[in-house]
Coordinates of C-alpha atoms in Angstrom, one line a residue:
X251 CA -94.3 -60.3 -72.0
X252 CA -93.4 -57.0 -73.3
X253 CA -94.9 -54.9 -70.8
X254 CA -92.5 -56.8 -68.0
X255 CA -89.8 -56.4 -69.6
X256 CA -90.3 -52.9 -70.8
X257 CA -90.7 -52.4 -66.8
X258 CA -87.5 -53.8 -65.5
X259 CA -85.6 -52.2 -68.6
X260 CA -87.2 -48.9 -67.1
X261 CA -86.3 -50.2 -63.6
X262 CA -83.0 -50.9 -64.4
X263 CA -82.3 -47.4 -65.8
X264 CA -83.6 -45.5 -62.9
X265 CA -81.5 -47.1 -60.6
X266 CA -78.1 -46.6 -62.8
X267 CA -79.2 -42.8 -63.0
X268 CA -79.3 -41.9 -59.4
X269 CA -77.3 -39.2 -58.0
X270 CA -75.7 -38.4 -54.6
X271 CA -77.0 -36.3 -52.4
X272 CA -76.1 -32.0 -52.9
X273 CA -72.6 -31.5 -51.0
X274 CA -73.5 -29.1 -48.2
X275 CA -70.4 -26.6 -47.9
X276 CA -69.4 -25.5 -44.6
X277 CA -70.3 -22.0 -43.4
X278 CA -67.8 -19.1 -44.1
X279 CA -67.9 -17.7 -40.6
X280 CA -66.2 -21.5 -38.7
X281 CA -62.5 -19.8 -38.6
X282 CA -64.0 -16.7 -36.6
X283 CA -63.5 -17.0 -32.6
X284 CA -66.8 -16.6 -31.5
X285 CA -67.1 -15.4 -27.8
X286 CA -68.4 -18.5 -26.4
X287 CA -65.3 -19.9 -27.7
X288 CA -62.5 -17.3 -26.9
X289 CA -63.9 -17.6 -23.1
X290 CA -63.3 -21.4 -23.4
X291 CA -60.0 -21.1 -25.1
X292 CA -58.9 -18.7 -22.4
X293 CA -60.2 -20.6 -19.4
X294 CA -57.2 -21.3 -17.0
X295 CA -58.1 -23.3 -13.7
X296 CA -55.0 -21.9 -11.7
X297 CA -56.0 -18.2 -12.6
X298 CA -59.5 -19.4 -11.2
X299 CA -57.7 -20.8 -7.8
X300 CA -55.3 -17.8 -7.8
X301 CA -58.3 -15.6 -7.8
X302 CA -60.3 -17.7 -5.2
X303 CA -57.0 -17.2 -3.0
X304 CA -56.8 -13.8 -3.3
X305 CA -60.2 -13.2 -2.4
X306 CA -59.8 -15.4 0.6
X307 CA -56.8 -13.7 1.9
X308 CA -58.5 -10.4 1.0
X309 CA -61.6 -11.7 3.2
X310 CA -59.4 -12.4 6.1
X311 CA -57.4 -9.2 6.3
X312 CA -60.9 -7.8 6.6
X313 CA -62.2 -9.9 9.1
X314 CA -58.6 -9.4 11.2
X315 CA -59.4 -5.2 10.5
X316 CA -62.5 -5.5 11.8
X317 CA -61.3 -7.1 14.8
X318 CA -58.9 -4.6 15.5
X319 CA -61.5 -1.9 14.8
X320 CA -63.5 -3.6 17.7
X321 CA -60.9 -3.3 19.7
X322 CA -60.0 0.4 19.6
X323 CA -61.1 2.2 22.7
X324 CA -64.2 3.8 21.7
X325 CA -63.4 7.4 21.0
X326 CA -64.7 10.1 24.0
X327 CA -67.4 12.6 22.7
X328 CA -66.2 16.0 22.6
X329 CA -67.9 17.7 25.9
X330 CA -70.5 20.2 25.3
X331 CA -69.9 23.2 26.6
X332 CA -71.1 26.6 26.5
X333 CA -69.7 29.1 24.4
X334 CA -69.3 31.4 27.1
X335 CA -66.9 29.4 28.6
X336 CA -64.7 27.6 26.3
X337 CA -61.9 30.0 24.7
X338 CA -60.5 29.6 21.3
X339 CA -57.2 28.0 23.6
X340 CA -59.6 26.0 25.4
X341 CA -60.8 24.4 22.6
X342 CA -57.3 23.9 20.6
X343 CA -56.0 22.0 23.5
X344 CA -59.3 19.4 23.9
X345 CA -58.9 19.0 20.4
X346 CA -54.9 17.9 21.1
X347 CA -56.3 15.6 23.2
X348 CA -59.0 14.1 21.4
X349 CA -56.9 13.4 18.1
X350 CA -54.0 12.1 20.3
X351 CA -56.3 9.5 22.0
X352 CA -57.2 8.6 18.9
X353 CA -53.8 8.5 17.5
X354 CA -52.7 6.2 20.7
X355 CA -55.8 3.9 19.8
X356 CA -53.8 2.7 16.5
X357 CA -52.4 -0.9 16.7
X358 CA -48.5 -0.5 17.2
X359 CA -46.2 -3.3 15.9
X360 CA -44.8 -5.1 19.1
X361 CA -41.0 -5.9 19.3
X362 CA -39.7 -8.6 17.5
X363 CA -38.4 -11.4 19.4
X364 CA -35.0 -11.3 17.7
X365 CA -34.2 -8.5 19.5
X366 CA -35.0 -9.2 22.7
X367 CA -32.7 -12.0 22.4
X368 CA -30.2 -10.0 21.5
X369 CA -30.9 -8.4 24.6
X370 CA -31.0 -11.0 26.7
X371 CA -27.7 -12.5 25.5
X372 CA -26.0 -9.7 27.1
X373 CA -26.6 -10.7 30.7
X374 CA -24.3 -13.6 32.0
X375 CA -25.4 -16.7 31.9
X376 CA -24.6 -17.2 35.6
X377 CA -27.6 -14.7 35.9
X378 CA -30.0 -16.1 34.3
X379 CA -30.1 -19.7 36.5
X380 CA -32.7 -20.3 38.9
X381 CA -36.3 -20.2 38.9
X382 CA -36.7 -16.8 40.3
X383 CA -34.1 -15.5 38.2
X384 CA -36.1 -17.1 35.1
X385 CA -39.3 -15.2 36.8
X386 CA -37.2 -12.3 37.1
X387 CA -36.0 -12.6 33.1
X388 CA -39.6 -12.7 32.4
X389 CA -41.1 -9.3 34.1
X390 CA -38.2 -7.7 32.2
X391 CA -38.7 -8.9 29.0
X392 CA -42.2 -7.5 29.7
X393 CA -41.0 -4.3 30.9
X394 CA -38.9 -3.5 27.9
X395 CA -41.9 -4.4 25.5
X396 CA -44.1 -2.0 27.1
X397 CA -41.3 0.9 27.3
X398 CA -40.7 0.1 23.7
X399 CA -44.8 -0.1 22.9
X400 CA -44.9 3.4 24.6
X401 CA -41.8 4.7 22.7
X402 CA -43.8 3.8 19.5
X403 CA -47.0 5.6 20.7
X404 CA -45.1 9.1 21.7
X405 CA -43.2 8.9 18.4
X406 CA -46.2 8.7 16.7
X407 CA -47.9 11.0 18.7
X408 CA -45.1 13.4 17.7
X409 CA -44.8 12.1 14.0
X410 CA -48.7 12.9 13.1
X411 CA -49.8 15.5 15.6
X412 CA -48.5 19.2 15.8
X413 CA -49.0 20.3 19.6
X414 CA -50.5 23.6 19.8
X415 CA -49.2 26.1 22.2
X416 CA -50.7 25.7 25.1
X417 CA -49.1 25.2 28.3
X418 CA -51.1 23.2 30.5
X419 CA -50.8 20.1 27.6
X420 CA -47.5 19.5 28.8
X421 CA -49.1 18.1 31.7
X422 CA -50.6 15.5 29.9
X423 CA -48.8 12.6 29.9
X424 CA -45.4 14.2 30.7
X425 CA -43.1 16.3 28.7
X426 CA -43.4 15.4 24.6
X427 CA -40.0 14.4 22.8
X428 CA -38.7 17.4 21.4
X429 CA -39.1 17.2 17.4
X430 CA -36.4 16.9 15.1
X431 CA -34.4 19.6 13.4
X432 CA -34.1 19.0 10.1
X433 CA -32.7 21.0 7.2
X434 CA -35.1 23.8 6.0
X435 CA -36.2 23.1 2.2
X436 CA -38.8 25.9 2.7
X437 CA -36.2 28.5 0.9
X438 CA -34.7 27.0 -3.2
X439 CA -31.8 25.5 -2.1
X440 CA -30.0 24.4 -5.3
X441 CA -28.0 27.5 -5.4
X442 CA -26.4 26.6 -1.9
X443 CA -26.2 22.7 -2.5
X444 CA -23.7 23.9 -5.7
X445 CA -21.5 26.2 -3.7
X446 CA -21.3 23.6 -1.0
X447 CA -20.3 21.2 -3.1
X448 CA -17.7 23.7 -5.1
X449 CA -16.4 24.5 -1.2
X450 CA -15.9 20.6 -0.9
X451 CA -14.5 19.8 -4.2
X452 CA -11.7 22.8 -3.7
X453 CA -11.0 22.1 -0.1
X454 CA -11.6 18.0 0.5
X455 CA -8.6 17.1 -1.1
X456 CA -9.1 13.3 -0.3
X457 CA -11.6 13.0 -3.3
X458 CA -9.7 13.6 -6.1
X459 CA -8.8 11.2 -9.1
X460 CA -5.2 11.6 -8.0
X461 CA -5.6 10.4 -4.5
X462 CA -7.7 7.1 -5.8
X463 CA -4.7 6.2 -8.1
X464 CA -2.8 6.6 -4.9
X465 CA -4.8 4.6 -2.7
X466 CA -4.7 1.8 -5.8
X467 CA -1.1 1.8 -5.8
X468 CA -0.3 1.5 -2.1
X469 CA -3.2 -1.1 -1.8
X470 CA -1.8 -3.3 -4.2
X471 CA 1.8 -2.6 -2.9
X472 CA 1.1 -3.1 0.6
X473 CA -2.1 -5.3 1.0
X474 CA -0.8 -8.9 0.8
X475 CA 2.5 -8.2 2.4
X476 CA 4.5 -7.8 5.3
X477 CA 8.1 -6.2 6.3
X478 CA 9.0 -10.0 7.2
X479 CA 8.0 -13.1 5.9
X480 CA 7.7 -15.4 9.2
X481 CA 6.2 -18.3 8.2
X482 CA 9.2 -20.3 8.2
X483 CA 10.7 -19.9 11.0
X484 CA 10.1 -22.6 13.3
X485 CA 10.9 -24.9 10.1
X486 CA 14.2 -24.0 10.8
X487 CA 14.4 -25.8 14.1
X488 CA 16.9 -24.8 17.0
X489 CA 17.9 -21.7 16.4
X490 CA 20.5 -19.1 17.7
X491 CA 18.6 -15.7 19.0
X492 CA 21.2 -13.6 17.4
X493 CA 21.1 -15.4 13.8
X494 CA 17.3 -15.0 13.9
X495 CA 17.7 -11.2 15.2
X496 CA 20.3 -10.9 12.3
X497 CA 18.1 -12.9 9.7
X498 CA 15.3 -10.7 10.3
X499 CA 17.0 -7.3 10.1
X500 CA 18.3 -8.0 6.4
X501 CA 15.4 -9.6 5.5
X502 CA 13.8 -5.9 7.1
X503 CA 16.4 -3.9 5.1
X504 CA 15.7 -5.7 1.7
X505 CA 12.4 -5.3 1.8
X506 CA 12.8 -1.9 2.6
X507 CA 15.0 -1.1 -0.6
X508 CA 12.4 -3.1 -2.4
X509 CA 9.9 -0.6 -1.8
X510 CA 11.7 2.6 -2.0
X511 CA 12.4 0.7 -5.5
X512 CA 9.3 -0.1 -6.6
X513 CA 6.5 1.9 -5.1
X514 CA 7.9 5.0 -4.4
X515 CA 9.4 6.1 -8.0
X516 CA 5.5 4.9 -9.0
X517 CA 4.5 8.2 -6.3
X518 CA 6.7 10.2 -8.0
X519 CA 6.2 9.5 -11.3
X520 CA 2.4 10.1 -10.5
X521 CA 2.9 13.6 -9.4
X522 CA 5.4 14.8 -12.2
X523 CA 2.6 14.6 -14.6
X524 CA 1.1 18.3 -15.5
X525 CA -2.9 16.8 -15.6
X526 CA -1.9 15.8 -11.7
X527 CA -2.4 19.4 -10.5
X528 CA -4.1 21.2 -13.5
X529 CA -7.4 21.6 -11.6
X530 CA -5.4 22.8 -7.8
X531 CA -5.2 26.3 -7.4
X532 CA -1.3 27.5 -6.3
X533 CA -3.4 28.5 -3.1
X534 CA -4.3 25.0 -2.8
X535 CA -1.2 23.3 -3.1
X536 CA 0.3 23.1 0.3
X537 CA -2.6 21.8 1.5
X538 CA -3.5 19.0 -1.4
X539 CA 0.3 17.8 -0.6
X540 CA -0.2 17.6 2.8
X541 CA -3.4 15.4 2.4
X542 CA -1.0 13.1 0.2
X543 CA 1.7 12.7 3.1
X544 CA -0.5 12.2 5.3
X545 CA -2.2 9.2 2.9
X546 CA 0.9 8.3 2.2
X547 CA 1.9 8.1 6.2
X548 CA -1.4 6.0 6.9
X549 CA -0.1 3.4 4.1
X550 CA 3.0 3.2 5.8
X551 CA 2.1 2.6 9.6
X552 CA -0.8 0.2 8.6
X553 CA 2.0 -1.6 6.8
X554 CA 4.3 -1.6 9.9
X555 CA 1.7 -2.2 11.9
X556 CA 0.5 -5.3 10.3
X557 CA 4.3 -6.7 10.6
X558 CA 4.7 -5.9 14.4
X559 CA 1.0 -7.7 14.8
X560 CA 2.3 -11.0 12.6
X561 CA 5.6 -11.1 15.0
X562 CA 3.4 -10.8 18.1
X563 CA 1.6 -13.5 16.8
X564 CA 4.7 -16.0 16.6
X565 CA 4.6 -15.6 20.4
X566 CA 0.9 -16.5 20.4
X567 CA 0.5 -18.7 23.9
X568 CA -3.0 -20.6 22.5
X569 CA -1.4 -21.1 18.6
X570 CA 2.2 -22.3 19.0
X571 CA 2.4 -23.6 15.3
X572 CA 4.8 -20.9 14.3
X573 CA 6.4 -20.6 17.9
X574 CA 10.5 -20.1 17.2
X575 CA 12.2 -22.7 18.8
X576 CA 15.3 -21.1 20.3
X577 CA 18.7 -22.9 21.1
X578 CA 19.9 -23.0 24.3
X579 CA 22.9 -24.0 26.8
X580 CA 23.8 -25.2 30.2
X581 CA 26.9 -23.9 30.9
X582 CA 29.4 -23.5 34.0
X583 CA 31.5 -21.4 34.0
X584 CA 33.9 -19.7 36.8
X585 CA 32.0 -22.2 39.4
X586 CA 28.5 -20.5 38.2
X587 CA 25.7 -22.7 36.1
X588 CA 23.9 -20.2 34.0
X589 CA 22.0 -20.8 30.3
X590 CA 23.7 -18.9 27.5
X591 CA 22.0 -17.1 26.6
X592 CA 20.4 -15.6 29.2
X593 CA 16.8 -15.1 30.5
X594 CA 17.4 -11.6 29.8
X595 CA 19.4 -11.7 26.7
X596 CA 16.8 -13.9 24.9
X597 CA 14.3 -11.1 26.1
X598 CA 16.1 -8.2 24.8
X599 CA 16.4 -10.2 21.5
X600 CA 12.9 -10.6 20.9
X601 CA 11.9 -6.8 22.2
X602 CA 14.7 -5.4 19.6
X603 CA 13.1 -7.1 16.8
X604 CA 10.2 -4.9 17.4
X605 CA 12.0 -1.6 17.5
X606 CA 13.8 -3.1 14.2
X607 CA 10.6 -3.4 12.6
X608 CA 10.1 0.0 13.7
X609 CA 13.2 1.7 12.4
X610 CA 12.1 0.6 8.4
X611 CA 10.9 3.1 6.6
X612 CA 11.4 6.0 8.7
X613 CA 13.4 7.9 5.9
X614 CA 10.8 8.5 3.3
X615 CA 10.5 12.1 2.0
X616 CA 7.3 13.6 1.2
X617 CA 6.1 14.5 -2.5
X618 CA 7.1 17.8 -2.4
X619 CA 10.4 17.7 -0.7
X620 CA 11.8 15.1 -3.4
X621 CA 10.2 17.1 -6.4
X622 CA 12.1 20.7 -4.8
X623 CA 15.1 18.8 -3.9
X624 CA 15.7 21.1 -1.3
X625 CA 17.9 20.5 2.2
X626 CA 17.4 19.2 4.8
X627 CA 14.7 16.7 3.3
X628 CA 11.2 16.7 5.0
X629 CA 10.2 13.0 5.9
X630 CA 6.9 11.5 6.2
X631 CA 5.7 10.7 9.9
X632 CA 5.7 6.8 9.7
X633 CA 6.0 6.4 13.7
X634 CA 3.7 3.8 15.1
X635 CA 1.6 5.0 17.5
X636 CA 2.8 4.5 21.3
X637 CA 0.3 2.9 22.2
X638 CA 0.8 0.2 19.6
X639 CA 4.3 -0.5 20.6
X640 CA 3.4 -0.8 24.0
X641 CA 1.1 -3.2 23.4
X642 CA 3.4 -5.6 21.1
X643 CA 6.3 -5.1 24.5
X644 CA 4.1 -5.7 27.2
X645 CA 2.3 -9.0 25.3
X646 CA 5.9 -10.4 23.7
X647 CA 7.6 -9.9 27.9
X648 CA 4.8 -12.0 29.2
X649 CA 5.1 -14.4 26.4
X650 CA 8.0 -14.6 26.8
X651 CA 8.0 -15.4 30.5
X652 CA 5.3 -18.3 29.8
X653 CA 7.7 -19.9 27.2
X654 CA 10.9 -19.6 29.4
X655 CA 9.2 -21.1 32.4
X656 CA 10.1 -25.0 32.2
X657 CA 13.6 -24.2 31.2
X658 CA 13.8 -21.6 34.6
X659 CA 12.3 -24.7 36.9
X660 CA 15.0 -26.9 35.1
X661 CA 17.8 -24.6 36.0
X662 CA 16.4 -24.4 39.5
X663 CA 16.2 -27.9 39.9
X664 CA 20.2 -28.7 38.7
X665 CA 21.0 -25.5 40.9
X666 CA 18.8 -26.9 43.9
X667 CA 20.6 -30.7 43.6
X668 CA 24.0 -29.9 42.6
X669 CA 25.0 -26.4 43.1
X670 CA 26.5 -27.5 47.0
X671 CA 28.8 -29.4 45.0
X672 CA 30.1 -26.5 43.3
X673 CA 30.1 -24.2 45.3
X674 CA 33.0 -25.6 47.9
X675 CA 30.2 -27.0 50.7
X676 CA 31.0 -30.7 49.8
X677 CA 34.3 -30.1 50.4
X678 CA 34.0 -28.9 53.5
X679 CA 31.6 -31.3 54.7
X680 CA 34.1 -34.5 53.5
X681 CA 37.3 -32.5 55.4
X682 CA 35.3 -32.3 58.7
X683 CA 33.9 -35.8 58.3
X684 CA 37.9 -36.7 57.7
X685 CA 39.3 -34.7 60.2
X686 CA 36.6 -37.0 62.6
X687 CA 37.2 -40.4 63.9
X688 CA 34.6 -42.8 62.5
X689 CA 34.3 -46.6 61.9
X690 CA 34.2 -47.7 58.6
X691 CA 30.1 -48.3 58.8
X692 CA 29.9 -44.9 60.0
X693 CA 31.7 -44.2 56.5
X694 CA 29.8 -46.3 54.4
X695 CA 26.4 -44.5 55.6
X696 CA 27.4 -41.3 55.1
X697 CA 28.4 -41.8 51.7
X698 CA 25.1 -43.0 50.7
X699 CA 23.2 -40.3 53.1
X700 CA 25.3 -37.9 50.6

């Protein structure tokens, strides 16, 4: 019994002293990208299909070269001829001829469509109907892209080949467009670019500092605004042509002293500063003044200018929103029917408002006369052009014309229909009919016949 028991004691003990197994540690290098693993970590499939669509495009552009290579004329082997008989000359001008084949060979870009549409949009329309006008619009377009394909050719003919000078090439193909003149950069040039620019900087007066600060000042003065504001005009209704020509000339003359009040002591004030003409030479001075009278003169006529437009535009016969609506009469007077005002009145009304516009500002004096204070003053030139003031005449009388045309064929009309009764023929008529022995039928018609 002892021996048993003795076993499974022994048993017993073995199995309570068993031990796990070793722990295996990890090895040291499993942080370290290895290069299996960097290539996996950096594996991008759109780089792969960027790449495959590169090399695609890359394949056709070489297939399309190819092509185009095929294409070419095949180039004409250089004859073979003696020594004896081909000269230096000789030789230059096969050569000219041999490399400018080859240069026409090239592919040359066609001409885009966009601009023979341009083109084409230049001929009426009333030209282009019809089937053998449409044939006809065809063969030209054609025409022009092969004058502009041989255009291209010449030019690069004359862009990449230097002819060499021998007179029977000009025989060949026609006489070659004359090369440009360029400047000559052959020789140092900075020494001359520097006195160039000194010469500009001393005589082109227009580019200094002053004359921007000028510029500023008018364009802020002057840009948004006009002599006369005329926007309110037909608001106003009916309206009397001289209380409109009266309305207009103060409104003309206060915004004339508003100017010469604001903007002009701002001139002045600009050119009383010493800094202003520190850097003109006393040589110089006459001439840097002019250039500001004259930008000052510019200022002023653009100004004007832009008025006379606005009040031809009142009279505009397709936009009659700011028409003035001008009151009129039907009078009779000293057995005459006339309108008061007149045809001719209301004319000269509406011309003179123009020459108003054209009498502001005509009394400005220039920089240097107000800054010597010497007599007589010296006034800028703010004259419109003549050619301007025509224009605004002859477009306001015909305007003016269209306007007055229904009240004219209602004058007529009263003048037609009533005027025998004015002008003593009724009464003359009646007194013979009077003077007449008629029954009173006869009577009765006559009046009704009248």
């Amino acid at each position: 019994m002892s021996d048993p028991n003795k076993a499974a004691i022994r048993a017993e003990k073995e199995a309570l002293n068993l031990k796990l197994p070793p722990i295996v540690r990890p090895p040291e290098d499993i942080g370290v990208d290895t290069p299996a693993q960097s290539k996996l970590l950096n594996y991008r499939r759109s780089k792969e299909q960027q790449k495959t669509i590169n090399q695609l495009v890359v394949d056709g552009a070489k297939r399309s070269l190819d092509r185009t290579l095929d294409k070419r004329t095949p180039p004409i082997p250089e004859p073979d001829y003696p020594p004896t008989m081909t000269s230096e000359i000789k030789k230059k001008g096969f050569n000219y001829i041999y490399m400018k084949q080859c240069v026409e060979s090239s592919p040359i870009v066609p001409i885009q469509q966009e601009w023979l549409d341009h083109m084409l949009m230049l001929i009426p329309e009333s030209l282009k109907e019809g089937k053998e006008r449409e044939e006809l619009m065809k063969s030209l377009k054609n025409e022009v892209s092969s004058d502009f394909e041989k255009s291209m050719k010449r030019y690069l003919v004359r862009s990449v080949l230097v002819k060499p000078p021998v007179k029977w090439l000009e025989d060949e193909g026609g006489p070659l467009p004359t090369s440009p003149e360029g400047l000559d950069y052959s020789n140092p040039w900075h020494s001359s670019y520097v006195q160039t620019r000194n010469q500009i900087s001393a005589n082109l007066h227009i580019v200094h500092p002053t004359m921007k600060i000028l510029l500023d000042l008018g364009y802020t003065t002057f840009s948004n605004s006009v002599l006369l504001d005329l926007t309110g005009i037909r608001a106003k209704g009916p309206i009397d042509c001289e209380s409109l020509k009266n309305d207009l000339s103060i409104q003309a003359k206060k915004a004339e002293e508003k100017i010469m009040n604001t903007w002009y002591p701002k001139v002045i004030n600009l050119f009383t500063k010493k800094e202003t003409l520190e850097a003109i030479k006393p040589e110089k001075l006459d001439a840097f003044y002019n250039c500001v009278s004259t930008l000052m003169s510019n200022q002023l006529k653009d100004f004007l200018k832009r008025t006379v437009e606005g009040f031809v535009k009142l009279f505009d016969q397709e936009d009659q929103r700011g028409l003035p609506i001008f009151k009129m009469e039907l009078t009779f007077d000293d057995d005459k029917m006339e309108f008061y005002p007149t045809f001719q009145d209301l004319e000269d009304v509406v011309l003179g408002l123009v020459e108003r516009i054209t009498e502001a500002l005509q009394n400005v004096q220039t920089v240097p006369s107000w800054l010597s204070g010497t007599s007589p003053t010296v006034n800028l030139d703010t004259q419109l052009p003549e050619h301007v003031l025509q224009w605004a005449l002859t477009t306001l009388k015909l305007a003016v014309h269209h306007n007055l045309e229904g009240a004219r064929k209602h004058y007529e009309t009263y003048v037609e229909k009533y005027n025998w009764l004015l002008d003593g023929t009724a009464d003359e008529m009646i007194e013979t009919f009077q003077a007449e022995d008629h029954t009173f039928d006869e009577y009765t018609e006559y009046l009704q016949r009248i």
